[in-house]
PDB file of C-alpha atoms in Angstrom:
ATOM      1  CA  MET T 201     -17.458 -13.829 158.710  1.00 86.00           C
ATOM      2  CA  VAL T 202     -18.478 -17.449 160.884  1.00 97.00           C
ATOM      3  CA  SER T 203     -16.031 -19.293 162.412  1.00 98.00           C
ATOM      4  CA  VAL T 204     -16.272 -22.974 162.198  1.00 98.00           C
ATOM      5  CA  ASN T 205     -13.651 -24.269 164.942  1.00 98.00           C
ATOM      6  CA  LEU T 206     -14.931 -21.339 167.155  1.00 98.00           C
ATOM      7  CA  GLU T 207     -17.970 -22.512 166.806  1.00 98.00           C
ATOM      8  CA  ALA T 208     -16.871 -25.971 167.411  1.00 98.00           C
ATOM      9  CA  LYS T 209     -15.222 -24.684 170.199  1.00 98.00           C
ATOM     10  CA  LYS T 210     -18.310 -24.108 171.837  1.00 98.00           C
ATOM     11  CA  THR T 211     -19.524 -27.967 171.657  1.00 98.00           C
ATOM     12  CA  VAL T 212     -15.736 -29.056 172.668  1.00 98.00           C
ATOM     13  CA  ASP T 213     -15.854 -27.215 175.700  1.00 98.00           C
ATOM     14  CA  VAL T 214     -19.038 -29.512 176.312  1.00 98.00           C
ATOM     15  CA  MET T 215     -17.277 -32.467 176.043  1.00 98.00           C
ATOM     16  CA  ILE T 216     -14.699 -31.697 178.173  1.00 98.00           C
ATOM     17  CA  GLU T 217     -16.666 -30.405 181.102  1.00 98.00           C
ATOM     18  CA  LYS T 218     -18.969 -33.691 181.136  1.00 98.00           C
ATOM     19  CA  ALA T 219     -16.308 -36.231 180.244  1.00 98.00           C
ATOM     20  CA  ASP T 220     -17.462 -38.806 182.720  1.00 98.00           C
ATOM     21  CA  ASP T 221     -21.360 -38.247 181.634  1.00 98.00           C
ATOM     22  CA  LEU T 222     -20.292 -39.115 178.271  1.00 98.00           C
ATOM     23  CA  ASN T 223     -17.848 -41.964 178.496  1.00 98.00           C
ATOM     24  CA  ILE T 224     -15.216 -39.937 177.471  1.00 98.00           C
ATOM     25  CA  ALA T 225     -11.441 -39.155 178.159  1.00 98.00           C
ATOM     26  CA  VAL T 226     -10.047 -35.864 178.645  1.00 98.00           C
ATOM     27  CA  SER T 227      -6.225 -35.549 178.050  1.00 98.00           C
ATOM     28  CA  LYS T 228      -3.227 -33.183 177.643  1.00 98.00           C
ATOM     29  CA  LEU T 229      -0.463 -33.942 175.514  1.00 98.00           C
ATOM     30  CA  GLY T 230       2.881 -33.159 176.649  1.00 98.00           C
ATOM     31  CA  ASN T 231       3.026 -29.727 174.589  1.00 98.00           C
ATOM     32  CA  GLY T 232      -0.136 -28.588 175.534  1.00 98.00           C
ATOM     33  CA  ALA T 233      -2.486 -29.717 173.301  1.00 98.00           C
ATOM     34  CA  THR T 234      -5.690 -31.584 174.135  1.00 99.00           C
ATOM     35  CA  VAL T 235      -6.660 -35.014 173.114  1.00 99.00           C
ATOM     36  CA  ILE T 236     -10.475 -36.168 173.237  1.00 99.00           C
ATOM     37  CA  ASP T 237     -11.080 -40.036 173.140  1.00 99.00           C
ATOM     38  CA  CYS T 238     -13.984 -41.075 172.327  1.00 98.00           C
ATOM     39  CA  GLY T 239     -13.831 -44.902 171.118  1.00 98.00           C
ATOM     40  CA  VAL T 240     -10.313 -45.923 171.126  1.00 98.00           C
ATOM     41  CA  ASN T 241      -9.969 -46.656 175.083  1.00 98.00           C
ATOM     42  CA  VAL T 242     -13.658 -45.551 176.247  1.00 98.00           C
ATOM     43  CA  ALA T 243     -16.918 -46.626 175.051  1.00 98.00           C
ATOM     44  CA  GLY T 244     -17.976 -43.525 174.294  1.00 98.00           C
ATOM     45  CA  SER T 245     -22.313 -43.121 174.594  1.00 98.00           C
ATOM     46  CA  PHE T 246     -25.047 -41.931 172.326  1.00 98.00           C
ATOM     47  CA  LYS T 247     -24.389 -38.124 173.474  1.00 98.00           C
ATOM     48  CA  ALA T 248     -20.812 -38.128 172.452  1.00 98.00           C
ATOM     49  CA  GLY T 249     -21.802 -39.280 169.288  1.00 98.00           C
ATOM     50  CA  GLU T 250     -23.842 -36.335 168.550  1.00 98.00           C
ATOM     51  CA  LEU T 251     -21.443 -34.297 170.055  1.00 98.00           C
ATOM     52  CA  TYR T 252     -18.772 -35.351 168.132  1.00 98.00           C
ATOM     53  CA  THR T 253     -20.732 -35.187 165.073  1.00 98.00           C
ATOM     54  CA  LYS T 254     -21.864 -31.794 165.701  1.00 98.00           C
ATOM     55  CA  VAL T 255     -17.913 -30.820 166.084  1.00 98.00           C
ATOM     56  CA  CYS T 256     -16.971 -32.029 162.704  1.00 98.00           C
ATOM     57  CA  LEU T 257     -19.516 -30.120 160.773  1.00 98.00           C
ATOM     58  CA  GLY T 258     -17.993 -26.540 162.814  1.00 98.00           C
ATOM     59  CA  GLY T 259     -20.947 -26.489 165.339  1.00 98.00           C
ATOM     60  CA  LEU T 260     -23.035 -24.994 162.613  1.00 98.00           C
ATOM     61  CA  ALA T 261     -25.695 -27.549 162.798  1.00 98.00           C
ATOM     62  CA  ASP T 262     -28.380 -29.288 164.980  1.00 98.00           C
ATOM     63  CA  VAL T 263     -27.532 -33.054 165.542  1.00 98.00           C
ATOM     64  CA  GLY T 264     -29.869 -35.620 166.957  1.00 97.00           C
ATOM     65  CA  ILE T 265     -30.522 -39.102 167.003  1.00 96.00           C
ATOM     66  CA  SER T 266     -34.179 -40.611 166.313  1.00 91.00           C
ATOM     67  CA  ILE T 267     -35.242 -43.713 168.034  1.00 81.00           C
ATOM     68  CA  PRO T 268     -35.901 -45.579 166.070  1.00 70.00           C
ATOM     69  CA  GLY T 269     -35.348 -44.568 163.000  1.00 58.00           C
ATOM     70  CA  ASP T 270     -38.339 -46.218 160.083  1.00 57.00           C
ATOM     71  CA  LEU T 271     -36.589 -47.576 156.919  1.00 60.00           C
ATOM     72  CA  SER T 272     -39.122 -49.231 156.198  1.00 57.00           C
ATOM     73  CA  GLU T 273     -42.755 -51.321 158.444  1.00 57.00           C
ATOM     74  CA  LYS T 274     -40.378 -54.350 159.300  1.00 60.00           C
ATOM     75  CA  PHE T 275     -36.539 -52.741 159.723  1.00 72.00           C
ATOM     76  CA  ALA T 276     -36.069 -49.798 161.886  1.00 81.00           C
ATOM     77  CA  LEU T 277     -32.428 -48.508 163.482  1.00 90.00           C
ATOM     78  CA  PRO T 278     -31.970 -45.623 165.895  1.00 94.00           C
ATOM     79  CA  SER T 279     -31.226 -42.887 163.152  1.00 95.00           C
ATOM     80  CA  VAL T 280     -29.294 -39.696 163.481  1.00 97.00           C
ATOM     81  CA  LYS T 281     -31.019 -36.328 161.751  1.00 97.00           C
ATOM     82  CA  ILE T 282     -28.799 -33.554 160.744  1.00 98.00           C
ATOM     83  CA  LYS T 283     -29.785 -29.834 159.996  1.00 98.00           C
ATOM     84  CA  THR T 284     -27.750 -26.975 158.898  1.00 98.00           C
ATOM     85  CA  ASP T 285     -28.416 -23.723 157.152  1.00 98.00           C
ATOM     86  CA  PHE T 286     -25.074 -23.364 156.085  1.00 98.00           C
ATOM     87  CA  PRO T 287     -24.983 -26.425 153.919  1.00 98.00           C
ATOM     88  CA  ALA T 288     -21.517 -25.774 151.906  1.00 98.00           C
ATOM     89  CA  ILE T 289     -19.281 -24.654 155.158  1.00 98.00           C
ATOM     90  CA  SER T 290     -20.447 -27.194 157.747  1.00 98.00           C
ATOM     91  CA  THR T 291     -20.388 -29.897 155.291  1.00 98.00           C
ATOM     92  CA  LEU T 292     -17.664 -29.140 152.945  1.00 98.00           C
ATOM     93  CA  GLY T 293     -15.979 -26.088 154.853  1.00 98.00           C
ATOM     94  CA  ALA T 294     -15.606 -28.708 158.174  1.00 98.00           C
ATOM     95  CA  GLN T 295     -16.593 -32.381 157.791  1.00 98.00           C
ATOM     96  CA  LYS T 296     -15.460 -33.663 154.808  1.00 97.00           C
ATOM     97  CA  ALA T 297     -12.618 -36.090 155.209  1.00 96.00           C
ATOM     98  CA  GLY T 298     -10.367 -34.056 153.321  1.00 95.00           C
ATOM     99  CA  TRP T 299      -7.156 -34.667 155.738  1.00 97.00           C
ATOM    100  CA  SER T 300      -5.205 -37.657 155.706  1.00 96.00           C
ATOM    101  CA  VAL T 301      -3.059 -37.252 158.401  1.00 98.00           C
ATOM    102  CA  SER T 302       0.221 -39.402 158.016  1.00 97.00           C
ATOM    103  CA  VAL T 303       3.467 -38.796 160.976  1.00 98.00           C
ATOM    104  CA  GLY T 304       5.695 -41.307 162.177  1.00 97.00           C
ATOM    105  CA  GLU T 305       3.217 -44.888 162.204  1.00 96.00           C
ATOM    106  CA  PHE T 306       0.056 -42.459 162.990  1.00 98.00           C
ATOM    107  CA  PHE T 307      -2.675 -42.283 160.205  1.00 97.00           C
ATOM    108  CA  ALA T 308      -6.010 -41.136 160.330  1.00 97.00           C
ATOM    109  CA  LEU T 309      -8.691 -39.897 158.305  1.00 96.00           C
ATOM    110  CA  GLY T 310      -8.703 -35.982 159.535  1.00 98.00           C
ATOM    111  CA  SER T 311     -11.995 -34.066 159.184  1.00 98.00           C
ATOM    112  CA  GLY T 312     -13.854 -31.166 161.024  1.00 98.00           C
ATOM    113  CA  PRO T 313     -13.014 -27.243 161.320  1.00 98.00           C
ATOM    114  CA  ALA T 314      -8.944 -27.611 161.369  1.00 98.00           C
ATOM    115  CA  ARG T 315      -9.253 -28.075 157.828  1.00 98.00           C
ATOM    116  CA  ALA T 316     -10.358 -24.859 157.219  1.00 98.00           C
ATOM    117  CA  LEU T 317      -7.460 -23.205 158.627  1.00 98.00           C
ATOM    118  CA  SER T 318      -4.926 -25.743 157.069  1.00 98.00           C
ATOM    119  CA  LEU T 319      -7.193 -25.515 153.548  1.00 98.00           C
ATOM    120  CA  LYS T 320      -6.710 -29.146 153.211  1.00 97.00           C
ATOM    121  CA  PRO T 321      -7.786 -29.514 149.993  1.00 97.00           C
ATOM    122  CA  ALA T 322      -7.096 -25.647 148.916  1.00 97.00           C
ATOM    123  CA  GLU T 323      -9.379 -26.550 145.930  1.00 97.00           C
ATOM    124  CA  THR T 324     -12.472 -26.832 148.022  1.00 97.00           C
ATOM    125  CA  TYR T 325     -12.276 -23.819 149.931  1.00 98.00           C
ATOM    126  CA  GLU T 326     -11.511 -21.983 146.299  1.00 98.00           C
ATOM    127  CA  GLU T 327     -15.082 -23.580 145.353  1.00 98.00           C
ATOM    128  CA  ILE T 328     -17.171 -22.982 148.072  1.00 98.00           C
ATOM    129  CA  ASP T 329     -15.410 -19.391 148.948  1.00 98.00           C
ATOM    130  CA  TYR T 330     -14.661 -19.442 152.782  1.00 98.00           C
ATOM    131  CA  LYS T 331     -11.543 -19.890 154.898  1.00 95.00           C
ATOM    132  CA  ASP T 332     -11.421 -19.517 158.687  1.00 98.00           C
ATOM    133  CA  GLU T 333      -9.023 -17.101 160.666  1.00 96.00           C
ATOM    134  CA  ALA T 334      -9.084 -18.910 164.508  1.00 98.00           C
ATOM    135  CA  ASP T 335      -6.348 -18.858 166.785  1.00 98.00           C
ATOM    136  CA  ILE T 336      -7.759 -22.838 167.591  1.00 98.00           C
ATOM    137  CA  ALA T 337      -7.452 -25.843 165.480  1.00 98.00           C
ATOM    138  CA  ILE T 338     -10.639 -28.690 166.223  1.00 99.00           C
ATOM    139  CA  LEU T 339      -9.662 -31.652 164.123  1.00 98.00           C
ATOM    140  CA  THR T 340     -11.315 -34.912 164.768  1.00 98.00           C
ATOM    141  CA  LEU T 341      -9.624 -38.213 163.742  1.00 98.00           C
ATOM    142  CA  GLU T 342     -10.921 -41.836 162.506  1.00 97.00           C
ATOM    143  CA  ALA T 343      -8.578 -43.427 164.018  1.00 97.00           C
ATOM    144  CA  ASP T 344      -7.643 -46.709 166.331  1.00 97.00           C
ATOM    145  CA  VAL T 345      -4.983 -45.241 167.930  1.00 98.00           C
ATOM    146  CA  LEU T 346      -4.509 -42.012 169.920  1.00 98.00           C
ATOM    147  CA  PRO T 347      -2.323 -39.441 168.635  1.00 98.00           C
ATOM    148  CA  GLY T 348       1.002 -37.630 170.285  1.00 98.00           C
ATOM    149  CA  ASP T 349       3.018 -34.704 170.846  1.00 98.00           C
ATOM    150  CA  ASP T 350       4.470 -35.459 167.403  1.00 98.00           C
ATOM    151  CA  VAL T 351       0.665 -35.185 165.592  1.00 98.00           C
ATOM    152  CA  ALA T 352      -0.283 -32.010 167.181  1.00 98.00           C
ATOM    153  CA  ALA T 353       2.717 -30.417 166.681  1.00 98.00           C
ATOM    154  CA  TYR T 354       2.490 -31.305 162.828  1.00 98.00           C
ATOM    155  CA  ILE T 355      -1.606 -30.277 162.991  1.00 98.00           C
ATOM    156  CA  ALA T 356      -0.684 -26.477 164.558  1.00 98.00           C
ATOM    157  CA  ASP T 357       2.335 -25.847 162.159  1.00 98.00           C
ATOM    158  CA  GLU T 358      -0.350 -26.827 159.225  1.00 98.00           C
ATOM    159  CA  CYS T 359      -2.881 -24.350 160.776  1.00 98.00           C
ATOM    160  CA  GLY T 360      -0.961 -21.771 161.877  1.00 98.00           C
ATOM    161  CA  VAL T 361      -1.670 -21.908 165.719  1.00 98.00           C
ATOM    162  CA  ASP T 362       0.032 -22.372 169.050  1.00 98.00           C
ATOM    163  CA  VAL T 363      -0.051 -25.948 169.626  1.00 98.00           C
ATOM    164  CA  ALA T 364      -1.532 -25.492 173.068  1.00 98.00           C
ATOM    165  CA  ASN T 365      -4.845 -24.446 170.856  1.00 98.00           C
ATOM    166  CA  VAL T 366      -4.907 -27.345 169.380  1.00 99.00           C
ATOM    167  CA  PHE T 367      -7.916 -30.304 170.370  1.00 99.00           C
ATOM    168  CA  LEU T 368      -8.188 -33.612 168.781  1.00 99.00           C
ATOM    169  CA  LEU T 369     -11.135 -35.628 168.970  1.00 99.00           C
ATOM    170  CA  VAL T 370     -10.830 -39.369 167.905  1.00 98.00           C
ATOM    171  CA  ALA T 371     -13.291 -42.010 167.117  1.00 98.00           C
ATOM    172  CA  PRO T 372     -12.557 -45.958 165.458  1.00 98.00           C
ATOM    173  CA  THR T 373     -14.960 -46.579 163.254  1.00 97.00           C
ATOM    174  CA  ALA T 374     -15.562 -49.569 164.935  1.00 97.00           C
ATOM    175  CA  SER T 375     -16.828 -47.776 167.685  1.00 98.00           C
ATOM    176  CA  LEU T 376     -20.428 -45.985 168.835  1.00 98.00           C
ATOM    177  CA  VAL T 377     -19.032 -42.893 168.257  1.00 98.00           C
ATOM    178  CA  GLY T 378     -17.678 -43.834 164.843  1.00 98.00           C
ATOM    179  CA  SER T 379     -21.068 -45.309 163.604  1.00 98.00           C
ATOM    180  CA  ILE T 380     -22.711 -42.129 164.491  1.00 98.00           C
ATOM    181  CA  GLN T 381     -20.757 -39.621 163.410  1.00 98.00           C
ATOM    182  CA  ILE T 382     -20.193 -41.405 159.358  1.00 98.00           C
ATOM    183  CA  ALA T 383     -24.060 -41.547 159.319  1.00 98.00           C
ATOM    184  CA  GLY T 384     -23.913 -37.837 160.257  1.00 98.00           C
ATOM    185  CA  ARG T 385     -22.421 -37.980 156.653  1.00 98.00           C
ATOM    186  CA  VAL T 386     -25.896 -38.037 154.918  1.00 98.00           C
ATOM    187  CA  VAL T 387     -25.933 -34.640 154.016  1.00 98.00           C
ATOM    188  CA  GLU T 388     -22.334 -33.800 153.350  1.00 98.00           C
ATOM    189  CA  ASN T 389     -22.446 -37.280 150.861  1.00 98.00           C
ATOM    190  CA  GLY T 390     -24.487 -35.068 148.582  1.00 98.00           C
ATOM    191  CA  THR T 391     -23.118 -31.693 149.064  1.00 98.00           C
ATOM    192  CA  TYR T 392     -19.929 -33.683 148.199  1.00 97.00           C
ATOM    193  CA  LYS T 393     -21.177 -35.448 144.766  1.00 98.00           C
ATOM    194  CA  MET T 394     -22.779 -32.026 143.821  1.00 98.00           C
ATOM    195  CA  LEU T 395     -19.724 -30.127 143.682  1.00 97.00           C
ATOM    196  CA  GLU T 396     -16.659 -33.071 142.873  1.00 95.00           C
ATOM    197  CA  PHE T 397     -19.418 -35.087 140.260  1.00 95.00           C
ATOM    198  CA  LEU T 398     -22.069 -32.743 139.029  1.00 97.00           C
ATOM    199  CA  LYS T 399     -20.139 -29.807 139.555  1.00 97.00           C
ATOM    200  CA  PHE T 400     -22.738 -27.798 140.837  1.00 98.00           C
ATOM    201  CA  ASP T 401     -22.258 -24.693 142.862  1.00 98.00           C
ATOM    202  CA  VAL T 402     -22.806 -25.603 146.207  1.00 98.00           C
ATOM    203  CA  LYS T 403     -23.089 -22.168 147.697  1.00 98.00           C
ATOM    204  CA  LYS T 404     -26.617 -22.085 146.051  1.00 98.00           C
ATOM    205  CA  VAL T 405     -27.274 -24.753 148.626  1.00 98.00           C
ATOM    206  CA  VAL T 406     -29.232 -22.691 151.367  1.00 98.00           C
ATOM    207  CA  HIS T 407     -30.362 -25.085 153.824  1.00 98.00           C
ATOM    208  CA  ALA T 408     -30.342 -28.951 154.221  1.00 99.00           C
ATOM    209  CA  ALA T 409     -31.313 -31.443 156.466  1.00 98.00           C
ATOM    210  CA  GLY T 410     -30.801 -35.627 156.579  1.00 98.00           C
ATOM    211  CA  ILE T 411     -31.227 -38.643 158.272  1.00 96.00           C
ATOM    212  CA  ALA T 412     -29.658 -42.259 158.048  1.00 96.00           C
ATOM    213  CA  PRO T 413     -29.409 -44.936 160.454  1.00 96.00           C
ATOM    214  CA  ILE T 414     -26.570 -46.308 162.792  1.00 97.00           C
ATOM    215  CA  ALA T 415     -24.552 -48.944 161.452  1.00 97.00           C
ATOM    216  CA  PRO T 416     -24.058 -51.569 163.661  1.00 96.00           C
ATOM    217  CA  ILE T 417     -20.908 -51.454 165.636  1.00 97.00           C
ATOM    218  CA  ASP T 418     -18.435 -54.257 164.290  1.00 96.00           C
ATOM    219  CA  PRO T 419     -15.149 -54.983 165.595  1.00 95.00           C
ATOM    220  CA  ASP T 420     -13.664 -56.045 162.297  1.00 94.00           C
ATOM    221  CA  GLY T 421     -12.459 -52.182 160.887  1.00 92.00           C
ATOM    222  CA  LEU T 422     -12.665 -53.334 157.711  1.00 92.00           C
ATOM    223  CA  LYS T 423     -16.397 -54.661 158.010  1.00 95.00           C
ATOM    224  CA  ALA T 424     -17.193 -51.867 160.460  1.00 96.00           C
ATOM    225  CA  MET T 425     -16.518 -49.439 157.461  1.00 94.00           C
ATOM    226  CA  GLY T 426     -18.322 -51.667 154.738  1.00 96.00           C
ATOM    227  CA  LYS T 427     -21.569 -50.804 157.193  1.00 97.00           C
ATOM    228  CA  THR T 428     -21.292 -47.350 158.091  1.00 97.00           C
ATOM    229  CA  ASN T 429     -20.733 -46.568 154.580  1.00 96.00           C
ATOM    230  CA  ASP T 430     -23.967 -48.866 153.358  1.00 97.00           C
ATOM    231  CA  ALA T 431     -26.045 -46.897 156.231  1.00 97.00           C
ATOM    232  CA  VAL T 432     -25.812 -43.907 154.024  1.00 97.00           C
ATOM    233  CA  LEU T 433     -25.848 -45.445 150.539  1.00 97.00           C
ATOM    234  CA  PHE T 434     -28.737 -47.524 151.181  1.00 97.00           C
ATOM    235  CA  GLY T 435     -30.789 -45.689 154.022  1.00 96.00           C
ATOM    236  CA  GLY T 436     -30.016 -41.892 154.441  1.00 97.00           C
ATOM    237  CA  ARG T 437     -32.322 -39.475 152.701  1.00 97.00           C
ATOM    238  CA  THR T 438     -31.259 -35.854 152.336  1.00 98.00           C
ATOM    239  CA  TYR T 439     -33.441 -32.232 151.937  1.00 98.00           C
ATOM    240  CA  TYR T 440     -31.607 -29.445 149.982  1.00 98.00           C
ATOM    241  CA  TYR T 441     -33.164 -26.645 149.512  1.00 98.00           C
ATOM    242  CA  VAL T 442     -31.455 -24.416 146.782  1.00 98.00           C
ATOM    243  CA  LYS T 443     -31.297 -20.966 144.926  1.00 98.00           C
ATOM    244  CA  SER T 444     -31.255 -21.933 141.438  1.00 98.00           C
ATOM    245  CA  GLU T 445     -30.623 -19.475 138.620  1.00 98.00           C
ATOM    246  CA  GLU T 446     -30.774 -19.254 134.894  1.00 97.00           C
ATOM    247  CA  GLY T 447     -29.010 -22.091 133.358  1.00 96.00           C
ATOM    248  CA  ASP T 448     -29.618 -24.976 136.082  1.00 98.00           C
ATOM    249  CA  ASP T 449     -30.885 -27.864 135.276  1.00 98.00           C
ATOM    250  CA  ILE T 450     -32.055 -28.543 139.034  1.00 98.00           C
ATOM    251  CA  ALA T 451     -34.383 -32.196 137.797  1.00 98.00           C
ATOM    252  CA  ALA T 452     -30.852 -33.546 136.482  1.00 98.00           C
ATOM    253  CA  VAL T 453     -28.659 -32.835 139.503  1.00 98.00           C
ATOM    254  CA  ALA T 454     -31.908 -34.925 141.560  1.00 98.00           C
ATOM    255  CA  ALA T 455     -32.026 -37.224 139.104  1.00 98.00           C
ATOM    256  CA  GLN T 456     -27.805 -38.460 139.085  1.00 98.00           C
ATOM    257  CA  LEU T 457     -27.599 -37.490 142.984  1.00 98.00           C
ATOM    258  CA  PRO T 458     -28.517 -40.756 144.725  1.00 98.00           C
ATOM    259  CA  SER T 459     -26.369 -43.775 145.271  1.00 98.00           C
ATOM    260  CA  SER T 460     -28.371 -45.586 142.853  1.00 97.00           C
ATOM    261  CA  ALA T 461     -27.337 -43.508 139.684  1.00 97.00           C
ATOM    262  CA  ALA T 462     -23.812 -44.736 140.331  1.00 95.00           C
ATOM    263  CA  ASP T 463     -22.676 -47.785 137.790  1.00 91.00           C
ATOM    264  CA  GLY T 464     -21.256 -48.843 141.048  1.00 88.00           C
ATOM    265  CA  TYR T 465     -24.118 -49.219 142.431  1.00 95.00           C
ATOM    266  CA  GLY T 466     -25.901 -53.095 143.744  1.00 94.00           C
ATOM    267  CA  LYS T 467     -23.814 -54.415 146.306  1.00 95.00           C
ATOM    268  CA  PRO T 468     -23.109 -53.914 150.058  1.00 95.00           C
ATOM    269  CA  PHE T 469     -19.798 -51.815 150.267  1.00 94.00           C
ATOM    270  CA  PHE T 470     -17.324 -54.451 151.633  1.00 94.00           C
ATOM    271  CA  ASP T 471     -17.980 -56.836 148.624  1.00 93.00           C
ATOM    272  CA  VAL T 472     -17.478 -54.140 146.136  1.00 91.00           C
ATOM    273  CA  PHE T 473     -14.248 -53.236 147.924  1.00 88.00           C
ATOM    274  CA  LYS T 474     -13.440 -56.717 148.092  1.00 90.00           C
ATOM    275  CA  ASP T 475     -14.017 -57.184 144.456  1.00 89.00           C
ATOM    276  CA  ALA T 476     -10.968 -54.292 144.119  1.00 86.00           C
ATOM    277  CA  GLY T 477      -9.121 -55.875 145.586  1.00 88.00           C
ATOM    278  CA  PHE T 478      -9.207 -53.713 148.467  1.00 84.00           C
ATOM    279  CA  ASP T 479      -8.100 -50.653 146.157  1.00 82.00           C
ATOM    280  CA  PHE T 480     -10.226 -47.828 147.187  1.00 73.00           C
ATOM    281  CA  TYR T 481      -9.172 -46.313 143.629  1.00 71.00           C
ATOM    282  CA  GLN T 482     -11.127 -48.810 141.708  1.00 84.00           C
ATOM    283  CA  ILE T 483     -14.369 -48.337 143.363  1.00 84.00           C
ATOM    284  CA  ASP T 484     -17.028 -45.815 141.380  1.00 85.00           C
ATOM    285  CA  LYS T 485     -16.710 -42.609 144.040  1.00 85.00           C
ATOM    286  CA  GLY T 486     -19.939 -41.669 142.152  1.00 89.00           C
ATOM    287  CA  MET T 487     -21.918 -44.423 144.632  1.00 92.00           C
ATOM    288  CA  PHE T 488     -20.929 -42.301 147.754  1.00 93.00           C
ATOM    289  CA  ALA T 489     -24.059 -40.291 148.238  1.00 97.00           C
ATOM    290  CA  PRO T 490     -27.159 -40.664 149.857  1.00 98.00           C
ATOM    291  CA  ALA T 491     -29.957 -43.291 148.842  1.00 98.00           C
ATOM    292  CA  GLU T 492     -32.971 -41.009 148.819  1.00 98.00           C
ATOM    293  CA  VAL T 493     -32.406 -36.969 147.333  1.00 98.00           C
ATOM    294  CA  VAL T 494     -35.333 -34.346 147.582  1.00 98.00           C
ATOM    295  CA  ILE T 495     -34.384 -31.356 146.355  1.00 98.00           C
ATOM    296  CA  ASN T 496     -36.629 -27.824 146.641  1.00 98.00           C
ATOM    297  CA  ASP T 497     -35.727 -25.387 144.082  1.00 98.00           C
ATOM    298  CA  LEU T 498     -36.542 -22.019 145.821  1.00 98.00           C
ATOM    299  CA  THR T 499     -36.980 -19.491 143.065  1.00 98.00           C
ATOM    300  CA  THR T 500     -39.212 -21.644 141.038  1.00 98.00           C
ATOM    301  CA  GLY T 501     -40.749 -23.865 143.643  1.00 98.00           C
ATOM    302  CA  LYS T 502     -40.437 -27.101 142.125  1.00 98.00           C
ATOM    303  CA  LEU T 503     -39.803 -30.388 144.584  1.00 98.00           C
ATOM    304  CA  TYR T 504     -37.640 -32.821 142.722  1.00 98.00           C
ATOM    305  CA  LYS T 505     -37.561 -36.186 144.457  1.00 98.00           C
ATOM    306  CA  GLU T 506     -35.112 -39.449 143.252  1.00 98.00           C
ATOM    307  CA  GLY T 507     -33.767 -42.260 144.689  1.00 98.00           C
ATOM    308  CA  PHE T 508     -34.684 -44.567 147.106  1.00 97.00           C
ATOM    309  CA  VAL T 509     -34.278 -46.659 150.428  1.00 94.00           C
ATOM    310  CA  ASN T 510     -32.778 -49.640 149.939  1.00 95.00           C
ATOM    311  CA  ALA T 511     -34.011 -51.985 152.828  1.00 91.00           C
ATOM    312  CA  GLU T 512     -33.082 -55.124 151.868  1.00 93.00           C
ATOM    313  CA  LEU T 513     -29.137 -54.186 150.877  1.00 95.00           C
ATOM    314  CA  LEU T 514     -28.981 -52.954 154.561  1.00 94.00           C
ATOM    315  CA  LYS T 515     -30.359 -55.857 155.643  1.00 93.00           C
ATOM    316  CA  LYS T 516     -27.719 -57.661 153.919  1.00 95.00           C
ATOM    317  CA  SER T 517     -24.944 -55.374 154.850  1.00 96.00           C
ATOM    318  CA  PHE T 518     -25.565 -55.481 158.198  1.00 95.00           C
ATOM    319  CA  GLY T 519     -26.006 -59.390 158.784  1.00 91.00           C
ATOM    320  CA  VAL T 520     -30.171 -59.034 159.593  1.00 87.00           C
ATOM    321  CA  ASP T 521     -31.339 -62.378 160.095  1.00 70.00           C
ATOM    322  CA  GLU T 522     -35.213 -62.694 159.305  1.00 58.00           C
TER     323      GLU T 522
END
């Protein structure tokens, strides 16, 4: 079976080799682990964002940036494009932010292929029937500070690899690479909702593609989190090619999948978060989904389109003056 860590390592090698051109910084920790700073103490770049996102996806997707990405006739932004022929493995087996890495005072949301070694969370890997057995561990961390030896040692232990074979890529939410990689979750947001909320077998999703605008960079971390999530919720468009089986109601899946189908839909995420007293657990998680969804049922040939791009809410979130 394909290894998300070994596939992602090909992209990590390119990032290390071309670090100067990408405006990123590579360093070795005392215990031999490699840290790649993509936005903490460096500016990063569009290309670094593309490569970082590909690493998140376990190297099993094509990632590009379209300039501009049209959302309406009057509003256009650079957008991230994702294409994958391994939807369940690349998005849920790698990209999903399923590992809360907390070591001492360091905390970060962990995404990427190392999760398939540590099996975080285990139930996801049971549901998609996947586990990696590589001897290297690559994890992307959404954090404002760089990890130290203790973080790398913890990740190595959890993944069962030598700490010298640990590669940690770091980008804050409030950075160019951070904005790009979160927009790059547009396909994953849909597969996550299919599995976790709609209880649909995502192994039946054969191909997937998506596009979402890159949110403007905001130095305020909370506001950056809101804007980057809104880029997908209000501007993301996804396309899923599904091999349905008897008993599958693809029309119902499509109808419930877009963000607009959720009860909590209707305000920019920062406002929703604020209304919830900044308690993430009080938020309707069903709204974490693409704005527009198209499903092609490969068994019947039928095409289902649900949801819509909400340029007005996106403008409100991004603070667009007209």
